[in-house]
Short mmCIF file of C-alpha atoms in Angstrom, two decimals:
data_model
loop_
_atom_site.label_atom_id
_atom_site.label_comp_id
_atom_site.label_asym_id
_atom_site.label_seq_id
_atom_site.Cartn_x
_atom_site.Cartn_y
_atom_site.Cartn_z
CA UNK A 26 23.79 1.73 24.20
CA UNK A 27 20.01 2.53 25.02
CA UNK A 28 18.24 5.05 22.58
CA UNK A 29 17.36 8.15 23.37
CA UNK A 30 13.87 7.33 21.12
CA UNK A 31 13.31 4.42 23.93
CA UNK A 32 12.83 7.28 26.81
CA UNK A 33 8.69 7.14 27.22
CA UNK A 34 7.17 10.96 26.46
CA UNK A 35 5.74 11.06 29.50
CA UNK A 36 9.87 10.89 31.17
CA UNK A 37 10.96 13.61 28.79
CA UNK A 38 10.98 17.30 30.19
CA UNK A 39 8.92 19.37 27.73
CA UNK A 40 11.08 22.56 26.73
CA UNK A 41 8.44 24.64 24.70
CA UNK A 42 9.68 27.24 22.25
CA UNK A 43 7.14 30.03 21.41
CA UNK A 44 7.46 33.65 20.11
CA UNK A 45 6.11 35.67 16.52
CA UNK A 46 6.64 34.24 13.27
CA UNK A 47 10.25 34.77 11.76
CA UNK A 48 11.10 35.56 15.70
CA UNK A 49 13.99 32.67 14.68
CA UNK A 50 12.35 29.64 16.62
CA UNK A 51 13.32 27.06 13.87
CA UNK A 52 16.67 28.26 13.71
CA UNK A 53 17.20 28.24 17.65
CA UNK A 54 16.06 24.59 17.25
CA UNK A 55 18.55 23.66 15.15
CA UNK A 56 20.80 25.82 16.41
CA UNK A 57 20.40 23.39 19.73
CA UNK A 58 20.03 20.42 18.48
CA UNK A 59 23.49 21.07 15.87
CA UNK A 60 20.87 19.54 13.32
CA UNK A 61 18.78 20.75 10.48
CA UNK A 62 15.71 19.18 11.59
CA UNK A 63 13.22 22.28 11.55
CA UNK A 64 12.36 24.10 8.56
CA UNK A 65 13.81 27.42 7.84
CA UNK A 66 12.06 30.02 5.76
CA UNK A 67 11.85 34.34 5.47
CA UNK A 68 7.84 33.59 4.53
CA UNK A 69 5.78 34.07 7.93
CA UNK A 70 3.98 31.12 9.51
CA UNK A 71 6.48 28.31 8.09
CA UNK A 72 6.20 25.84 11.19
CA UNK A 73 2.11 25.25 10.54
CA UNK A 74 1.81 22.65 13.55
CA UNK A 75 3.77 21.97 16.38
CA UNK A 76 6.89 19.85 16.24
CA UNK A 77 8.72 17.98 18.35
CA UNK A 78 12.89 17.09 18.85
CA UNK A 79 14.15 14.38 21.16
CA UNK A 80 17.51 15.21 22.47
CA UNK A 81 20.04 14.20 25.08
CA UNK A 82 20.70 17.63 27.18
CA UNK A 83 22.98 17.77 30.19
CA UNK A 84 22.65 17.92 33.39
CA UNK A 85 18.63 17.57 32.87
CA UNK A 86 18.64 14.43 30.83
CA UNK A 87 16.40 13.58 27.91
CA UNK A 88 14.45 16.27 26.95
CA UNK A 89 11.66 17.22 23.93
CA UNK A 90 12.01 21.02 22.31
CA UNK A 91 8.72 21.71 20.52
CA UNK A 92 8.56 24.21 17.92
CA UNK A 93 4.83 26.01 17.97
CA UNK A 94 3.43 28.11 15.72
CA UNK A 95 4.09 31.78 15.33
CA UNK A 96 1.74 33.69 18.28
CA UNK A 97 1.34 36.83 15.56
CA UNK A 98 -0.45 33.93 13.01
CA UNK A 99 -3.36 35.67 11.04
CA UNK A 100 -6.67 34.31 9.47
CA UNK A 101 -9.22 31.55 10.60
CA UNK A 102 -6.69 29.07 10.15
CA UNK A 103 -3.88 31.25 11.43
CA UNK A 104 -6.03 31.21 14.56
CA UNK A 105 -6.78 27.75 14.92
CA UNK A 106 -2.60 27.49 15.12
CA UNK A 107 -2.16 29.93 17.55
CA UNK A 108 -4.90 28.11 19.54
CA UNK A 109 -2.44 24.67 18.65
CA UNK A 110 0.52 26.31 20.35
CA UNK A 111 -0.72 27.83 23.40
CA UNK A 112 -2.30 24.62 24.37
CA UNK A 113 1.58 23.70 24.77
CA UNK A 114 1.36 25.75 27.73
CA UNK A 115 -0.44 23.16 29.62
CA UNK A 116 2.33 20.48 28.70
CA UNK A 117 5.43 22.08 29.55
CA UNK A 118 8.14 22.24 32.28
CA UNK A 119 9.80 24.76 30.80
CA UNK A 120 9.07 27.40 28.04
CA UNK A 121 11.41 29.69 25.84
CA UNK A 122 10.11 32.97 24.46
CA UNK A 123 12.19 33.74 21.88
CA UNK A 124 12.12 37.66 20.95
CA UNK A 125 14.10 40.15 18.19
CA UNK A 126 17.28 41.36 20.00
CA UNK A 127 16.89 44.59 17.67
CA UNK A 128 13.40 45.54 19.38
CA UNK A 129 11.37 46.02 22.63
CA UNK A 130 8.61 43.68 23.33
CA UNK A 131 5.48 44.51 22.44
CA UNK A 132 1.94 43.65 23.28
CA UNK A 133 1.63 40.29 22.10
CA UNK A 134 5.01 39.36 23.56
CA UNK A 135 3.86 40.99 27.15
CA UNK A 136 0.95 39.17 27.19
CA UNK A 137 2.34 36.05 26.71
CA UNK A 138 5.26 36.40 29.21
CA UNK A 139 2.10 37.36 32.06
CA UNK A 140 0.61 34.28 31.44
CA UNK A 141 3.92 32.25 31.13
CA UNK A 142 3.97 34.13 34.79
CA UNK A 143 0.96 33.80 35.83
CA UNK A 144 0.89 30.06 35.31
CA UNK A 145 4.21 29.69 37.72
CA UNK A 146 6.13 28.29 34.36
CA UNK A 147 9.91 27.99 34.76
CA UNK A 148 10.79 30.16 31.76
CA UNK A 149 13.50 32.05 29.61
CA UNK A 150 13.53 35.10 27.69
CA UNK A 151 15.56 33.97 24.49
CA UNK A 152 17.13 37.62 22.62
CA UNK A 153 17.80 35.92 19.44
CA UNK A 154 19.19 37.57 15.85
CA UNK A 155 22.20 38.99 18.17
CA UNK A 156 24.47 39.18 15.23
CA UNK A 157 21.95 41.57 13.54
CA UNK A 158 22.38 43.90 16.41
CA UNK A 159 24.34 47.24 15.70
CA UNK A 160 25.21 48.55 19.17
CA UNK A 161 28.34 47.24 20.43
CA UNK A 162 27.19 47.01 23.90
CA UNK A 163 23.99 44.77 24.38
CA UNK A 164 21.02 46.30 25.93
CA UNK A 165 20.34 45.72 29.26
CA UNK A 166 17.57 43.04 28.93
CA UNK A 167 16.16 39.88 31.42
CA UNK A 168 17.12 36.68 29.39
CA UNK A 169 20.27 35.49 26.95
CA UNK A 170 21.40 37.11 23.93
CA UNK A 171 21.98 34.55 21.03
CA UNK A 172 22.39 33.86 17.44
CA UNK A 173 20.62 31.35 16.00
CA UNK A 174 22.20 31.87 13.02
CA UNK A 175 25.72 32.12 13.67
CA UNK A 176 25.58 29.62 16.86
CA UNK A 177 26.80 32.83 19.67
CA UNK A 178 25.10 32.26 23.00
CA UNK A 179 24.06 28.68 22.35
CA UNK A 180 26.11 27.09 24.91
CA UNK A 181 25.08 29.72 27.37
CA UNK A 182 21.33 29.19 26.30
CA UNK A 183 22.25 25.30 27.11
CA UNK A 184 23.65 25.86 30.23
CA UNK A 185 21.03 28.17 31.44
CA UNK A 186 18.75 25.66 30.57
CA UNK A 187 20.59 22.87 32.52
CA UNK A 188 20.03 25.17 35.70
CA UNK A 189 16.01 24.07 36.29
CA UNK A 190 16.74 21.83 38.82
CA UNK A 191 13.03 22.12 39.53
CA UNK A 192 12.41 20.18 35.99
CA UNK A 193 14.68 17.59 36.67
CA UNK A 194 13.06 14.24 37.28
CA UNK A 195 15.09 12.77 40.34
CA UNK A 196 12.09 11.19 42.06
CA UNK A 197 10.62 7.55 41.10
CA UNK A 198 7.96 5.43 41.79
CA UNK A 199 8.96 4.01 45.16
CA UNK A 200 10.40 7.43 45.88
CA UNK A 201 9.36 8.02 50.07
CA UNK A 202 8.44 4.79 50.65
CA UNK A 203 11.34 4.39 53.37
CA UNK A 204 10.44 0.38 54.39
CA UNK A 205 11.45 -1.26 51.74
CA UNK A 206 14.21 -3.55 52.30
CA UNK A 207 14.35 -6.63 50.86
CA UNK A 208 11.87 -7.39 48.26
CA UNK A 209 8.75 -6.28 46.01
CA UNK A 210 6.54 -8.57 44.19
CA UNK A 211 4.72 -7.35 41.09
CA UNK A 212 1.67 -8.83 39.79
CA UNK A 213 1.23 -8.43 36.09
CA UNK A 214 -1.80 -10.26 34.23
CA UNK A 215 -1.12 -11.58 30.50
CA UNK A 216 -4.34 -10.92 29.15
CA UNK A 217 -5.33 -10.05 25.66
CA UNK A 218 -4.80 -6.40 26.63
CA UNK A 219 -1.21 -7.21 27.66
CA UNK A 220 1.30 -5.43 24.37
CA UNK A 221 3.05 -8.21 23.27
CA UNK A 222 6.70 -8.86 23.89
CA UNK A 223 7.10 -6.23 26.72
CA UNK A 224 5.23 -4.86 29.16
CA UNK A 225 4.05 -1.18 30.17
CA UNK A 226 5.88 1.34 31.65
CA UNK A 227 4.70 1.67 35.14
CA UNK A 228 5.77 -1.96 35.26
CA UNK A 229 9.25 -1.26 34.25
CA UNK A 230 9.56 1.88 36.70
CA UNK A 231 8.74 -0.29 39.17
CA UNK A 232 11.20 -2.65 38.17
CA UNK A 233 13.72 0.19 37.54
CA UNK A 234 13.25 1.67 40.74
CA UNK A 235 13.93 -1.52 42.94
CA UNK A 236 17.24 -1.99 40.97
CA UNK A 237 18.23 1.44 42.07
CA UNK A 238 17.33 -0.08 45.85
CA UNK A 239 18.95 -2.94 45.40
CA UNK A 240 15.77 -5.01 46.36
CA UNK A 241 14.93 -8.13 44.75
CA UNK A 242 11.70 -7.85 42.47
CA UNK A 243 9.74 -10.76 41.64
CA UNK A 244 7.60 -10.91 38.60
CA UNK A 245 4.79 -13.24 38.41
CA UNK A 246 1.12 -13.88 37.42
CA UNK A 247 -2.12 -13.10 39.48
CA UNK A 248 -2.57 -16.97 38.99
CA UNK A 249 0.97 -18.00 40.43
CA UNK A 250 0.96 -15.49 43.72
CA UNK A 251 -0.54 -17.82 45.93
CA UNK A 252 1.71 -20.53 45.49
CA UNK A 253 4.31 -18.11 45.74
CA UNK A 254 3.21 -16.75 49.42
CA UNK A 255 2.57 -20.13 50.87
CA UNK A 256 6.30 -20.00 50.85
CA UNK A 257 7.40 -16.69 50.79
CA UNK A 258 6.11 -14.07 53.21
CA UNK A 259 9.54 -12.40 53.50
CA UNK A 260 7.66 -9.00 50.95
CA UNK A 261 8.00 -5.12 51.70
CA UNK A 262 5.32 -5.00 49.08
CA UNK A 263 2.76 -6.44 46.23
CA UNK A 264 2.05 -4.19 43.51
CA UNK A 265 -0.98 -5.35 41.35
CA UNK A 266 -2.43 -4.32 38.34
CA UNK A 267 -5.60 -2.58 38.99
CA UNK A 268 -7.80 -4.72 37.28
CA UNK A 269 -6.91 -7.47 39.78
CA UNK A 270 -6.92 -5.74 42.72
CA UNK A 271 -9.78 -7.76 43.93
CA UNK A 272 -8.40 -11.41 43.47
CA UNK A 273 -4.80 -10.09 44.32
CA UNK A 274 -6.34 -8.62 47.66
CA UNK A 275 -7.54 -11.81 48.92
CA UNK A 276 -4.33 -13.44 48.53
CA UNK A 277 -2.07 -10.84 50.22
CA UNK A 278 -2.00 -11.20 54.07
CA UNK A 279 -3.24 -7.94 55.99
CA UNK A 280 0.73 -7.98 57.36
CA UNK A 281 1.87 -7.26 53.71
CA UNK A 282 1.31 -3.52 51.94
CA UNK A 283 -0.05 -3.15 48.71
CA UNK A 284 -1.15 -1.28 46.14
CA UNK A 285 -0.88 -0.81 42.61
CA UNK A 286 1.20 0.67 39.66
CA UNK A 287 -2.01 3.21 38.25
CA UNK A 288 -1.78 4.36 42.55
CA UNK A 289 1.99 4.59 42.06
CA UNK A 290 1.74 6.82 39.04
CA UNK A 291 -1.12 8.85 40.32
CA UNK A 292 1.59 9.82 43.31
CA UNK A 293 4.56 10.07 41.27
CA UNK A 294 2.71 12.25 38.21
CA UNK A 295 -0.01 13.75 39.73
CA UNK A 296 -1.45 15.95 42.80
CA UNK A 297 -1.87 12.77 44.84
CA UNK A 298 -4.16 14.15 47.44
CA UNK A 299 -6.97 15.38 45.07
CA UNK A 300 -7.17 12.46 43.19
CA UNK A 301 -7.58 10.09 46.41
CA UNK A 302 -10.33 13.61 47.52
CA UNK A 303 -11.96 13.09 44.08
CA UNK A 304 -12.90 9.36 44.38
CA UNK A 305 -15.62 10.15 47.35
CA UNK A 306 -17.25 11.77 44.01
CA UNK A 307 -18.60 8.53 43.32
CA UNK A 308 -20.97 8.26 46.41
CA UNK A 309 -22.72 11.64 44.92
CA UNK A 310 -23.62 10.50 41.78
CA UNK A 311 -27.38 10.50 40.45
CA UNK A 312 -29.31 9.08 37.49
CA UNK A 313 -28.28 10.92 34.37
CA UNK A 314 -24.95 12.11 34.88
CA UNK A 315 -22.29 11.67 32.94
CA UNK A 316 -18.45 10.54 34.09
CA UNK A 317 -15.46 11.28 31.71
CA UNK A 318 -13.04 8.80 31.27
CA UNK A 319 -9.98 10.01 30.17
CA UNK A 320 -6.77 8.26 28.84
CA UNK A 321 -3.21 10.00 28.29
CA UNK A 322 -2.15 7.62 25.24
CA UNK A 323 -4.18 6.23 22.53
CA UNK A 324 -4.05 2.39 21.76
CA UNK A 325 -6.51 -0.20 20.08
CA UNK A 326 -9.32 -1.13 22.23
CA UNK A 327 -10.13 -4.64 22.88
CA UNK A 328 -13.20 -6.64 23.96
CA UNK A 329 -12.69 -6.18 27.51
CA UNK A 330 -10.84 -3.01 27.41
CA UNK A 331 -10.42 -1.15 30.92
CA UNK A 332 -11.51 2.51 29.88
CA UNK A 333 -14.31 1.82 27.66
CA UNK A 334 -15.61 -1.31 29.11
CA UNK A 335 -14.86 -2.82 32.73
CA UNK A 336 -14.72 0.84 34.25
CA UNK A 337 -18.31 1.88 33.02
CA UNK A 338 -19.41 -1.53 34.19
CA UNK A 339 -17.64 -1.61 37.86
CA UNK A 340 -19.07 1.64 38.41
CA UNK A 341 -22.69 0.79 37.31
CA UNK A 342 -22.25 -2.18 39.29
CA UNK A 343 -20.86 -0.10 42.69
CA UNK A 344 -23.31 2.65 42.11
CA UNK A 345 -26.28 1.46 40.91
CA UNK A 346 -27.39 4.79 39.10
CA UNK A 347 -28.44 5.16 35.16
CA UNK A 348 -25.28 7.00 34.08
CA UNK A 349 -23.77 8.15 31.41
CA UNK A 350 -19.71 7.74 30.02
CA UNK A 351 -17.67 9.95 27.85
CA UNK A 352 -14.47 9.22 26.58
CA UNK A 353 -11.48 10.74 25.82
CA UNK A 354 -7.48 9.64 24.87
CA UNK A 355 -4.50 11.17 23.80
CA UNK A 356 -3.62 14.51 24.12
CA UNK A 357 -7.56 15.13 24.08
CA UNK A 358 -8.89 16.53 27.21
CA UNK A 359 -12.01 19.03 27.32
CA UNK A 360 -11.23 22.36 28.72
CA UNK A 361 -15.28 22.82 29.83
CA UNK A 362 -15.95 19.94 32.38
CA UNK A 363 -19.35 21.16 33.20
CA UNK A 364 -21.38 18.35 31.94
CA UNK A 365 -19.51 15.87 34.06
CA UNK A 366 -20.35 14.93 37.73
CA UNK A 367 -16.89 12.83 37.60
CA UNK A 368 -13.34 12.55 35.60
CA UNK A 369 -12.05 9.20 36.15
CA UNK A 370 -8.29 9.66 34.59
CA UNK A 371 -5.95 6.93 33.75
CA UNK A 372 -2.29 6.61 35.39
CA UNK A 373 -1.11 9.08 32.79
CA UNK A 374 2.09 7.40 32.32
CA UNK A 375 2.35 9.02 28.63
CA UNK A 376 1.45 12.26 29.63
CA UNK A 377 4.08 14.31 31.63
CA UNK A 378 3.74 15.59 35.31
CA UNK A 379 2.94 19.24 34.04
CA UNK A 380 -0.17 18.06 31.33
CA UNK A 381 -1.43 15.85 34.39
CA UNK A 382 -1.31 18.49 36.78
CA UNK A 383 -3.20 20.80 33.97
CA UNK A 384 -5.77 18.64 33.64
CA UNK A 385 -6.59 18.26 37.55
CA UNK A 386 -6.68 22.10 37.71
CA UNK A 387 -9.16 21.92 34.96
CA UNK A 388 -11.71 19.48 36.83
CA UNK A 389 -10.82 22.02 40.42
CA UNK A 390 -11.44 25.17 38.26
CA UNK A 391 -15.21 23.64 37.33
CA UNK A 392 -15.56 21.99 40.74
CA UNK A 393 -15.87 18.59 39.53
CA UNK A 394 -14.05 15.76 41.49
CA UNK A 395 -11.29 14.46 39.74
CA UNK A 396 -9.76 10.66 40.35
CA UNK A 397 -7.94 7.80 39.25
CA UNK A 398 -8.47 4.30 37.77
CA UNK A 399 -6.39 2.74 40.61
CA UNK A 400 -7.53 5.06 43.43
CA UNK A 401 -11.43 4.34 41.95
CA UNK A 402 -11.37 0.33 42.00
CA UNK A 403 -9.71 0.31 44.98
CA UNK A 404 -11.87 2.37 46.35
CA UNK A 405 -14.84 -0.14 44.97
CA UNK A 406 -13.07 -2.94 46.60
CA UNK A 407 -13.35 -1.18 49.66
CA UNK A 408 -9.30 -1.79 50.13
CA UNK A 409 -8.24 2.13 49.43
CA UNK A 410 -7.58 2.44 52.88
CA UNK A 411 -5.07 -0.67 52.40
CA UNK A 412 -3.71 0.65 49.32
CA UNK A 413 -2.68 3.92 50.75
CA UNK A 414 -0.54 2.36 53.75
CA UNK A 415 2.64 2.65 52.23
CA UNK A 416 2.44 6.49 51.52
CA UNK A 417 3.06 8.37 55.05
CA UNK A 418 2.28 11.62 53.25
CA UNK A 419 -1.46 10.83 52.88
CA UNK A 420 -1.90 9.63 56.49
CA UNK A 421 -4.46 12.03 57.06
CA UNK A 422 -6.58 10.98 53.93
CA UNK A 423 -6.29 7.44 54.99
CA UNK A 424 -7.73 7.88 58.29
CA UNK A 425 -10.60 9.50 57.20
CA UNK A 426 -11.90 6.93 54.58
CA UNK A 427 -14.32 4.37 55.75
CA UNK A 428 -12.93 0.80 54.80
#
């Protein structure tokens, strides 16, 4: 039986819960999830920080609730929490303002609900504390009455929810690429970087996604392929890691496609097109400036990490300026990118498609070309070109780069 735990974040659809303190948003949570997992309490501002619930909810899959902070919070630090839970605005696919069923909204509430708007969020107005109502006949108000407290309306609330066909995740990584009929070989190096006893989740997409093809996949070292194609040129495609993109480009025959899994996940996360636009951001750079390099997950760096190390170096090497690097991980990201010249983002395969797509409408808010680890080196290699044959939709992007 697989675990629900096991489902990466960046896979999870993001249901954000916001609203006033008391508004009930604790209660709805464990009203949900049939589980006493979020703390319950009359005294305003209770939930402090953000918290989030995995859970298994039909037809969309596995999802994440998050519980924010109270929008009403008072104080310095009150602020600083408010501040906390709107940033949730940039990671969600779908967002629940929960409201008093006994009153109208008022400003606060309306001014939320514009932005939730404004922002093109799929969204539900959640009428909770319906058992507290006195009317017999419900008001006539946009959303779902429930009670969080009694349980009434939560299996409508569920349902409603299960409706966002928009947030459901039906495409993968190989999703459009129509060739593919046989087989894909993946190139994964085992270096000291490598997580030990598995390997990352791009890689087992990929792997996922040919199963669901019924192609054969072939896993191998960069240091076994060649053998391998002296006898075997019967591939739909050879996806690389991007750190060997040169060695593994060499190899490959012209006749074969390829590309690799940070490309893949640029595609299937983010706006694909402005991060292949972005990379020509690299032939504009002058002494001084500074690139951000920004990761979706945090991990231990090593020696020869990618981000922190062979990036800054490739790129010194490629453009031959005195530049500057800033880095960033995790659920970091700066919301002022006017010091950079370039953002240079990772595949973001712990982020989810809606905090990606955030962040790239940061960088085209400030003007400031955004790309991709994969997209960049291959770019370096001067093999983008190559890398972008199997996607039809960027056709026109392909024709216009120079390798």
């Amino acid at each position: 039986m697989s675990n629900l735990n096991m489902v990466p974040s960046g896979e999870r659809i993001k249901i954000a819960i916001f609203g006033k303190r008391n508004a009930g948003k604790s209660s709805l949570i464990n009203a949900l999830t049939n589980q006493d997992l979020a703390i319950v309490s009359p005294v305003l501002g209770t939930t402090t920080d953000p918290v989030e619930k995995n859970m298994e909810l039909l037809p969309l899959g596995a999802v994440t609730l998050v519980d924010t902070p109270g929008i009403d919070d008072t104080g310095d630090l009150g602020q600083l929490r408010v501040e906390k839970a709107y940033q949730w605005l940039d990671k969600s696919d779908i967002v629940l303002l929960v409201l008093d069923s006994r009153e109208e909204m008022d400003e606060m509430e309306l001014a939320l609900l514009s932005l939730i708007k404004q922002r093109g969020l799929p969204y539900l107005l959640v009428w909770n504390k319906k058992d507290l109502l006195e009317e017999t006949v419900l008001p006539k108000k946009e959303g779902i009455y429930v009670s969080a407290e009694t349980k009434e309306g939560i299996e409508e609330l569920k349902e409603a929810l299960g409706k966002f066909e928009q947030a459901k995740k039906s495409d993968d990584l190989l999703s459009g690429v129509s060739y593919l009929k046989k087989k894909i070989v993946l190139v994964i190096p085992i270096d000291k970087a490598a997580p030990k006893g598995r390997i990352i989740h791009p890689q087992q997409q990929a792997i996922r996604a040919a199963l669901d093809r019924d192609l054969i996949s072939v896993v191998l070292t960069p240091q076994k392929l060649a053998s391998y194609l002296e006898t075997n040129q019967d591939t739909d495609l050879v996806i690389c890691d991007s750190q060997v993109f040169k060695e593994v480009s060499a190899l490959v025959p012209e006749e074969i496609p390829l590309t690799s899994f940070s490309i893949l996940m640029a595609r299937y996360r983010g706006d694909f097109k402005t991060l292949i636009e972005g990379v020509l951001g690299i032939e504009h750079l002058k002494d001084g400036d500074t690139i951000l390099i920004a990761e979706g997950c945090t991990h231990h760096r090593q020696c020869e990490d990618i981000g922190t190390v062979k990036l800054p170096r490739w790129i010194q090497a490629y453009n031959k300026k005195t530049l500057n690097f800033a880095f960033t991980s995790g659920g970091t990201f700066p919301k002022d990118l006017s010091d950079y010249a370039l953002v240079v983002h990772c595949g973001g395969c712990m982020l989810g498609r809606a905090e990606l797509i955030s962040r790239i409408g940061v960088a085209k808010s400030k003007g400031v070309p955004m790309t991709n680890y994969g997209v960049l080196i291959a770019y370096m290699n001067g093999i983008l070109k190559r890398t972008l044959s199997p996607f039809e939709e960027v056709r026109d992007l392909r024709e216009r780069i120079n390798q």
